[in-house]
Coordinates of C-alpha atoms and ligand atoms in Angstrom, one line a residue:
X185 CA 7.3 -16.2 -10.7
X186 CA 4.0 -17.8 -11.5
X187 CA 5.1 -21.5 -10.6
X188 CA 7.6 -20.8 -7.9
X189 CA 6.8 -17.3 -6.5
X190 CA 5.7 -16.9 -2.9
X191 CA 2.4 -15.0 -3.6
X192 CA 1.3 -17.0 -6.6
X193 CA 1.9 -20.3 -4.6
X194 CA 1.6 -19.6 -0.8
X195 CA 0.6 -15.9 0.0
X196 CA 0.0 -16.6 3.6
X197 CA -1.4 -13.3 5.0
X198 CA -3.4 -13.6 8.3
X199 CA -3.1 -15.4 11.5
X200 CA -2.7 -18.9 10.0
X201 CA -0.1 -17.7 7.5
X202 CA 3.3 -16.0 7.6
X203 CA 2.5 -12.4 8.6
X204 CA -0.3 -10.5 10.0
X205 CA -1.3 -7.0 8.8
X206 CA -3.3 -4.2 10.2
X207 CA -6.7 -4.9 8.5
X208 CA -6.4 -8.4 9.8
X209 CA -5.9 -7.1 13.4
X210 CA -8.8 -4.6 13.7
X211 CA -11.9 -3.7 11.6
X212 CA -11.3 -0.1 12.8
X213 CA -8.3 0.3 10.5
X214 CA -10.4 -0.3 7.3
X215 CA -13.3 1.8 8.7
X216 CA -11.0 4.8 9.1
X217 CA -9.6 4.3 5.6
X218 CA -13.0 4.0 4.3
X219 CA -13.9 7.3 5.9
X220 CA -10.7 8.9 4.4
X221 CA -12.1 8.1 0.8
X222 CA -15.4 9.5 1.6
X223 CA -13.8 12.6 3.0
X224 CA -11.7 13.2 0.0
X225 CA -14.7 12.4 -2.4
X226 CA -16.6 15.1 -0.6
X227 CA -13.7 17.6 -0.5
X228 CA -13.3 17.0 -4.3
X229 CA -16.9 18.1 -5.0
X230 CA -18.7 14.7 -4.8
X231 CA -18.1 13.4 -8.4
X232 CA -20.9 11.2 -9.7
X233 CA -18.8 8.1 -10.0
X234 CA -15.5 6.8 -8.7
X235 CA -13.7 3.4 -8.8
X236 CA -11.9 2.1 -5.7
X237 CA -8.8 0.3 -6.9
X238 CA -6.8 -1.8 -4.4
X239 CA -3.4 -3.1 -5.3
X240 CA -2.5 -6.3 -3.6
X241 CA -5.7 -6.9 -1.5
X242 CA -4.5 -9.9 0.5
X243 CA -7.4 -11.7 1.9
X244 CA -9.9 -8.8 0.9
X245 CA -10.4 -7.8 4.5
X246 CA -9.4 -4.1 4.0
X247 CA -11.8 -3.7 1.1
X248 CA -14.6 -5.6 3.0
X249 CA -14.3 -3.1 5.9
X250 CA -14.3 -0.1 3.5
X251 CA -17.5 -1.4 1.8
X252 CA -19.1 -1.7 5.3
X253 CA -18.4 2.1 5.6
X254 CA -19.8 2.8 2.2
X255 CA -22.9 0.8 3.1
X256 CA -23.3 2.7 6.4
X257 CA -23.0 6.1 4.6
X258 CA -25.2 4.9 1.7
X259 CA -27.3 8.0 2.0
X260 CA -24.3 10.2 1.4
X261 CA -23.2 8.1 -1.6
X262 CA -26.6 7.5 -3.0
X263 CA -26.1 9.4 -6.1
X264 CA -22.6 8.1 -6.7
X265 CA -21.8 5.1 -8.9
X266 CA -19.2 3.2 -7.1
X267 CA -17.1 0.1 -8.4
X268 CA -14.3 -1.9 -6.9
X269 CA -11.2 -2.9 -9.0
X270 CA -8.7 -5.3 -7.5
X271 CA -5.2 -5.9 -8.8
X272 CA -4.1 -9.3 -7.7
X273 CA -1.5 -11.7 -9.1
X274 CA -2.2 -14.7 -6.7
X275 CA -4.9 -17.0 -7.9
X276 CA -5.3 -18.3 -4.4
X277 CA -5.7 -14.9 -2.8
X278 CA -8.0 -14.0 -5.6
X279 CA -10.3 -16.9 -4.6
X280 CA -10.1 -16.0 -0.9
X281 CA -11.0 -12.3 -1.8
X282 CA -13.9 -13.5 -3.9
X283 CA -15.4 -15.6 -1.1
X284 CA -14.9 -12.8 1.4
X285 CA -16.4 -10.0 -0.7
X286 CA -19.0 -11.6 -3.0
X287 CA -19.8 -14.9 -0.9
X288 CA -18.1 -16.8 -3.8
X289 CA -20.4 -15.4 -6.5
X290 CA -17.9 -14.5 -9.2
X291 CA -17.5 -15.5 -12.8
X292 CA -14.3 -15.8 -14.8
X293 CA -14.1 -13.3 -17.7
X294 CA -13.0 -14.3 -21.4
X295 CA -9.3 -14.0 -22.1
X296 CA -9.9 -10.8 -24.2
X297 CA -11.4 -8.9 -21.3
X298 CA -9.2 -6.7 -19.3
X299 CA -10.5 -8.2 -16.0
X300 CA -9.9 -11.8 -15.4
X301 CA -12.8 -12.2 -13.0
X302 CA -16.0 -10.3 -12.0
X303 CA -18.6 -10.4 -9.3
X304 CA -20.9 -8.3 -7.1
X305 CA -20.1 -7.5 -3.5
X306 CA -22.5 -8.5 -0.7
X307 CA -23.4 -4.9 -0.6
X308 CA -24.3 -4.7 -4.2
X309 CA -21.2 -3.0 -5.6
X310 CA -19.6 -4.6 -8.9
X311 CA -16.1 -5.9 -8.4
X312 CA -13.5 -6.8 -11.0
X313 CA -10.1 -8.5 -10.7
X314 CA -6.9 -7.8 -12.8
X315 CA -3.3 -8.9 -12.9
X316 CA -1.9 -5.4 -13.7
X317 CA -2.8 -1.9 -12.8
X318 CA -2.5 -1.0 -16.6
X319 CA -5.7 -3.3 -17.1
X320 CA -7.8 -1.1 -14.8
X321 CA -10.1 1.1 -17.0
X322 CA -9.3 4.8 -16.8
X323 CA -11.6 7.0 -14.7
X324 CA -11.9 8.9 -11.6
X325 CA -10.3 6.6 -9.0
X326 CA -9.3 6.2 -5.4
X327 CA -6.3 4.0 -5.1
X328 CA -5.1 1.9 -2.2
X329 CA -1.9 0.1 -1.6
X330 CA -1.5 -1.4 1.9
X331 CA 1.6 -3.6 2.4
X332 CA 1.9 -3.7 -1.4
X333 CA 5.0 -2.0 -2.3
X334 CA 7.1 -3.7 0.3
X335 CA 6.3 -7.1 -1.4
X336 CA 7.9 -6.0 -4.7
X337 CA 11.4 -7.1 -5.6
X338 CA 14.3 -4.7 -4.8
X339 CA 17.8 -4.1 -6.1
X340 CA 20.5 -3.8 -3.4
X341 CA 23.6 -1.6 -3.7
X342 CA 26.7 -1.2 -1.6
X343 CA 29.1 1.7 -1.9
X344 CA 32.8 0.6 -2.0
X345 CA 36.1 2.3 -2.4
X346 CA 35.8 1.5 -6.1
X347 CA 32.3 2.9 -6.4
X348 CA 28.8 1.6 -6.2
X349 CA 28.5 -2.2 -6.6
X350 CA 25.3 -4.2 -6.9
X351 CA 24.6 -7.0 -4.4
X352 CA 23.8 -10.1 -6.3
X353 CA 22.5 -13.6 -5.5
X354 CA 24.9 -16.5 -6.4
X355 CA 25.2 -20.2 -5.7
X356 CA 27.5 -21.0 -2.9
X357 CA 30.5 -22.9 -4.4
X358 CA 31.0 -24.7 -1.1
X359 CA 27.5 -25.9 -0.9
X360 CA 25.7 -26.0 -4.3
X361 CA 22.2 -26.3 -2.8
X362 CA 22.7 -23.0 -0.9
X363 CA 22.6 -19.4 -2.1
X364 CA 24.9 -16.5 -1.0
X365 CA 25.1 -12.7 -1.5
X366 CA 28.0 -11.5 -3.6
X367 CA 29.1 -8.0 -4.7
X368 CA 29.2 -7.4 -8.6
X369 CA 32.8 -7.1 -9.7
X370 CA 32.1 -3.9 -11.6
X371 CA 29.3 -1.5 -12.1
X372 CA 26.0 -3.0 -13.5
X373 CA 23.3 -1.3 -15.5
X374 CA 21.2 -1.0 -12.2
X375 CA 24.1 0.9 -10.3
X376 CA 24.1 3.3 -13.3
X377 CA 20.4 3.8 -13.4
X378 CA 18.8 3.5 -10.0
X379 CA 21.2 5.4 -7.6
X380 CA 20.4 9.1 -7.1
X381 CA 23.5 11.4 -7.7
X382 CA 22.9 13.1 -4.3
X383 CA 22.8 9.7 -2.4
X384 CA 24.6 9.9 0.9
X385 CA 23.9 6.4 2.4
X386 CA 26.4 3.5 1.9
X387 CA 23.8 0.9 1.3
X388 CA 20.7 1.4 -0.7
X389 CA 17.7 -0.6 -1.7
X390 CA 15.6 0.5 -4.7
X391 CA 12.5 -0.9 -6.0
X392 CA 12.1 0.2 -9.6
X393 CA 8.7 -1.6 -10.0
X394 CA 7.3 0.5 -7.1
X395 CA 8.5 3.6 -9.0
X396 CA 6.9 2.6 -12.2
X397 CA 3.6 1.9 -10.5
X398 CA 3.7 5.2 -8.6
X399 CA 4.4 7.0 -12.0
X400 CA 1.3 5.2 -13.4
X401 CA -0.9 6.1 -10.4
X402 CA 0.3 9.7 -10.6
X403 CA -0.3 9.9 -14.5
X404 CA -3.8 8.4 -13.9
X405 CA -4.7 10.9 -11.1
X406 CA -3.4 13.9 -13.0
X407 CA -5.5 12.9 -16.0
X408 CA -8.7 11.4 -14.6
X409 CA -8.7 12.8 -11.0
X410 CA -8.9 10.9 -7.6
X411 CA -6.2 10.2 -5.1
X412 CA -3.9 7.3 -3.8
X413 CA -3.3 6.3 -0.2
X414 CA -0.2 4.3 0.3
X415 CA 0.4 2.6 3.7
X416 CA 3.5 0.5 4.6
X417 CA 6.6 -0.3 6.6
X418 CA 8.9 2.3 5.4
X419 CA 11.2 5.3 5.8
X420 CA 11.9 8.7 4.0
X421 CA 15.2 7.9 2.3
X422 CA 17.1 7.2 5.5
X423 CA 17.2 3.4 6.0
X424 CA 19.8 1.0 4.5
X425 CA 19.6 -2.8 4.8
X426 CA 16.0 -3.7 5.4
X427 CA 15.5 -6.8 3.3
X428 CA 14.1 -9.7 5.4
X429 CA 11.9 -12.7 5.2
X430 CA 9.0 -14.1 7.3
X431 CA 7.7 -17.5 7.5
X432 CA 5.1 -18.7 10.2
X433 CA 5.5 -15.3 11.9
X434 CA 9.1 -15.7 12.4
X435 CA 12.2 -14.1 10.8
X436 CA 13.4 -16.4 8.0
X437 CA 16.8 -16.3 6.1
X438 CA 15.8 -14.6 2.7
X439 CA 18.2 -17.0 0.8
X440 CA 17.0 -20.2 2.3
X441 CA 14.1 -22.2 0.7
X442 CA 13.2 -19.6 -2.0
X443 CA 9.5 -19.2 -2.7
X444 CA 8.4 -20.4 0.7
X445 CA 8.7 -17.2 2.8
X446 CA 7.3 -13.6 2.6
X447 CA 10.3 -11.4 1.5
X448 CA 9.9 -7.8 2.3
X449 CA 11.9 -4.6 2.2
X450 CA 10.9 -1.2 3.7
X451 CA 9.4 1.2 1.2
X452 CA 11.5 4.3 0.5
X453 CA 8.9 7.0 0.4
X454 CA 11.3 9.7 -0.7
X455 CA 11.8 7.5 -3.8
X456 CA 8.1 7.3 -4.5
X457 CA 7.8 11.1 -4.0
X458 CA 10.4 11.6 -6.7
X459 CA 8.5 9.2 -9.0
X460 CA 5.2 11.3 -8.5
X461 CA 7.0 14.6 -8.9
X462 CA 5.5 17.0 -11.5
X463 CA 2.3 15.0 -11.9
X464 CA 0.7 15.1 -8.5
X465 CA 1.2 16.6 -5.1
X466 CA 2.3 14.3 -2.1
X467 CA 1.5 14.2 1.5
X468 CA 3.5 12.3 4.1
X469 CA 5.0 9.9 5.0
X470 CA 3.2 10.3 8.5
X471 CA 3.5 7.7 11.1
X472 CA 0.6 5.2 11.4
X473 CA -0.3 6.3 14.9
X474 CA -0.5 9.9 13.9
X475 CA -2.6 9.2 10.8
X476 CA -5.2 7.0 12.7
X477 CA -5.3 9.5 15.6
X478 CA -6.0 12.4 13.1
X479 CA -8.7 10.1 11.6
X480 CA -10.5 9.7 15.0
X481 CA -9.4 6.3 16.2
X482 CA -9.7 7.2 19.9
X483 CA -13.4 8.3 19.4
X484 CA -14.1 5.1 17.4
X485 CA -12.5 2.9 20.2
X486 CA -14.6 4.6 22.8
X487 CA -17.9 4.0 20.9
X488 CA -16.9 0.3 20.2
X489 CA -15.9 -0.1 24.0
X490 CA -19.3 1.4 25.1
X491 CA -21.3 -0.9 22.8
X492 CA -19.4 -4.1 23.8
X493 CA -20.9 -6.1 26.7
X494 CA -18.3 -8.7 27.4
X495 CA -15.0 -8.4 28.9
X496 CA -13.3 -10.6 26.1
X497 CA -14.4 -8.2 23.4
X498 CA -13.3 -5.2 25.2
X499 CA -10.0 -6.7 25.8
X500 CA -9.6 -7.6 22.2
X501 CA -10.5 -4.1 21.2
X502 CA -7.9 -2.7 23.5
X503 CA -5.2 -5.1 22.4
X504 CA -5.8 -4.5 18.7
X505 CA -5.7 -0.7 19.4
X506 CA -2.3 -1.1 21.2
X507 CA -1.0 -3.3 18.2
X508 CA -1.9 -0.5 15.6
X509 CA -0.9 2.5 17.7
X510 CA 2.0 1.5 20.1
X511 CA 5.3 3.1 18.7
X512 CA 7.0 -0.2 19.7
X513 CA 4.6 -2.2 17.7
X514 CA 2.9 -0.9 14.5
X515 CA 2.4 2.8 15.4
X516 CA 5.8 4.1 14.3
X517 CA 7.2 1.7 11.6
X518 CA 4.2 2.0 9.5
X519 CA 3.6 5.1 7.4
X520 CA 1.0 6.8 5.4
X521 CA 1.6 8.6 2.1
X522 CA -0.8 10.2 -0.4
X523 CA -0.8 11.3 -4.0
X524 CA -3.4 14.1 -4.7
X525 CA -4.0 16.5 -7.7
X526 CA -2.3 19.7 -7.3
X527 CA -5.5 21.7 -7.3
X528 CA -6.6 19.6 -4.2
X529 CA -3.8 21.3 -2.2
X530 CA -3.5 24.7 -3.8
X531 CA -6.1 26.8 -5.7
X532 CA -4.8 27.2 -9.2
X533 CA -5.4 30.9 -9.1
X534 CA -4.2 31.2 -5.5
X535 CA -1.1 33.1 -6.6
X536 CA -2.9 35.9 -8.2
X537 CA -5.9 36.3 -6.1
X538 CA -5.3 34.6 -2.7
X539 CA -8.5 36.0 -1.3
X540 CA -10.7 34.9 -4.2
X541 CA -11.9 31.5 -3.0
X542 CA -12.9 29.8 0.2
X543 CA -9.9 27.9 1.8
X544 CA -9.6 24.2 0.7
X545 CA -10.6 21.7 3.4
X546 CA -7.6 20.0 4.9
X547 CA -6.8 16.5 3.8
X548 CA -8.1 14.2 6.6
X549 CA -5.5 12.2 8.4
X550 CA -2.4 14.3 7.4
X551 CA -1.1 17.2 9.6
X552 CA -1.0 20.3 7.4
X553 CA 2.6 20.8 8.5
X554 CA 3.7 17.7 6.5
X555 CA 2.6 19.3 3.2
X556 CA 5.3 18.6 0.7
Ligands
SAH604 N1 -3.1 -5.4 1.4 C1 -3.3 -6.8 2.2 C2 -2.1 -7.8 1.7 C3 -0.8 -7.5 1.6 S1 0.3 -8.8 1.1 C4 -3.2 -6.6 3.7 O1 -2.6 -5.5 4.1 O2 -3.6 -7.5 4.4 C5 0.6 -8.3 -0.6 C6 -0.5 -8.5 -1.6 O3 0.1 -8.1 -2.8 C7 -0.9 -9.8 -1.8 O4 -2.3 -9.8 -2.1 C8 -0.1 -10.5 -3.1 O5 -0.7 -11.5 -3.6 C9 -0.1 -9.1 -3.9 N2 0.9 -9.0 -4.8 C10 2.3 -9.3 -4.7 N3 2.9 -9.0 -5.8 C11 2.1 -8.4 -6.7 C12 2.1 -7.9 -7.9 N4 3.3 -7.9 -8.6 N5 1.0 -7.5 -8.5 C13 -0.2 -7.5 -8.0 N6 -0.3 -8.1 -6.7 C14 0.8 -8.5 -6.0

């Protein structure tokens, strides 16, 4: 909702906001993701141009850290034409991103342009802002969605003796200024369309908007090449009631004071995989601690510890490592998931002539056993 929605009005990512995310905890997180893109770019034969497209960039910290990696590896990327494309609905967060990434040097675009704003990063890379993924121009692209899909609206369903019912929001007749959950008296269009026939759970959350966006990403990757990395709270089709709210870093009743709290539901990666099926291959979900370990977080931590003189910095590095990696903290509940062109994982002619080509390099971060 443009006038009343949480992200369009408040959108409090960060320490002073309502919730904190991995890129806000440690620069190492964004650095390793930057390396993932470079590694995929190399594995895909170093195409002469790519777009980095981020969905829901928050404060812009993740893109900032990725652009630092691109700068450090400028000699590797020297012949590649890189541009950044941010999909953001929140005017307030768009402004914060502009300051973070360009130092505030941005200009609004005329209404008839697909991008509503443009600028140049502090490292010299052109950046464009859009409200919808469909506005991003086609082309070889690396997509990134970190804590994006969990922010999109869900439908909730409950299995009853009479069949599936949708959980709806109603005005409480006892207290007209309060909301309550009710079950639909009969089936709804959503119960008929969004529940998989093989579903075994009794309570299901479905995010059709996430499904549509993944279908779009998969079509774009199939047509123009590239890859998508999705990282979020989530499960592989096993969890049930995960819908919750956060305000000032505390759990908040999802039905009270609408529009003032961050509402979130775990991402169902099995549903995203289904939506990409046929168009791209998928990898994961793999736990954040495994992905970051595979990406070399331990080595990076050692280097940073060796280079830091003071105890406070070392303590901060160790604490943020623990926050990202500890299974009790963010290590286990966050997952990484990727969409890749089929030919990135299997040679097209592999079936006929298995020995004809050198093996494809493994996809960094993902254990090969997780190939799906
Ligand atoms: N990726 C960031 C921020 C996550 S918060 C991080 O990890 O720190 C979710 C982000 O998605 C915010 O930037 C929010 O404004 C944006 N967002 C929410 N709904 C959106 C939508 N429908 N389209 C585009 N962006 C959206």
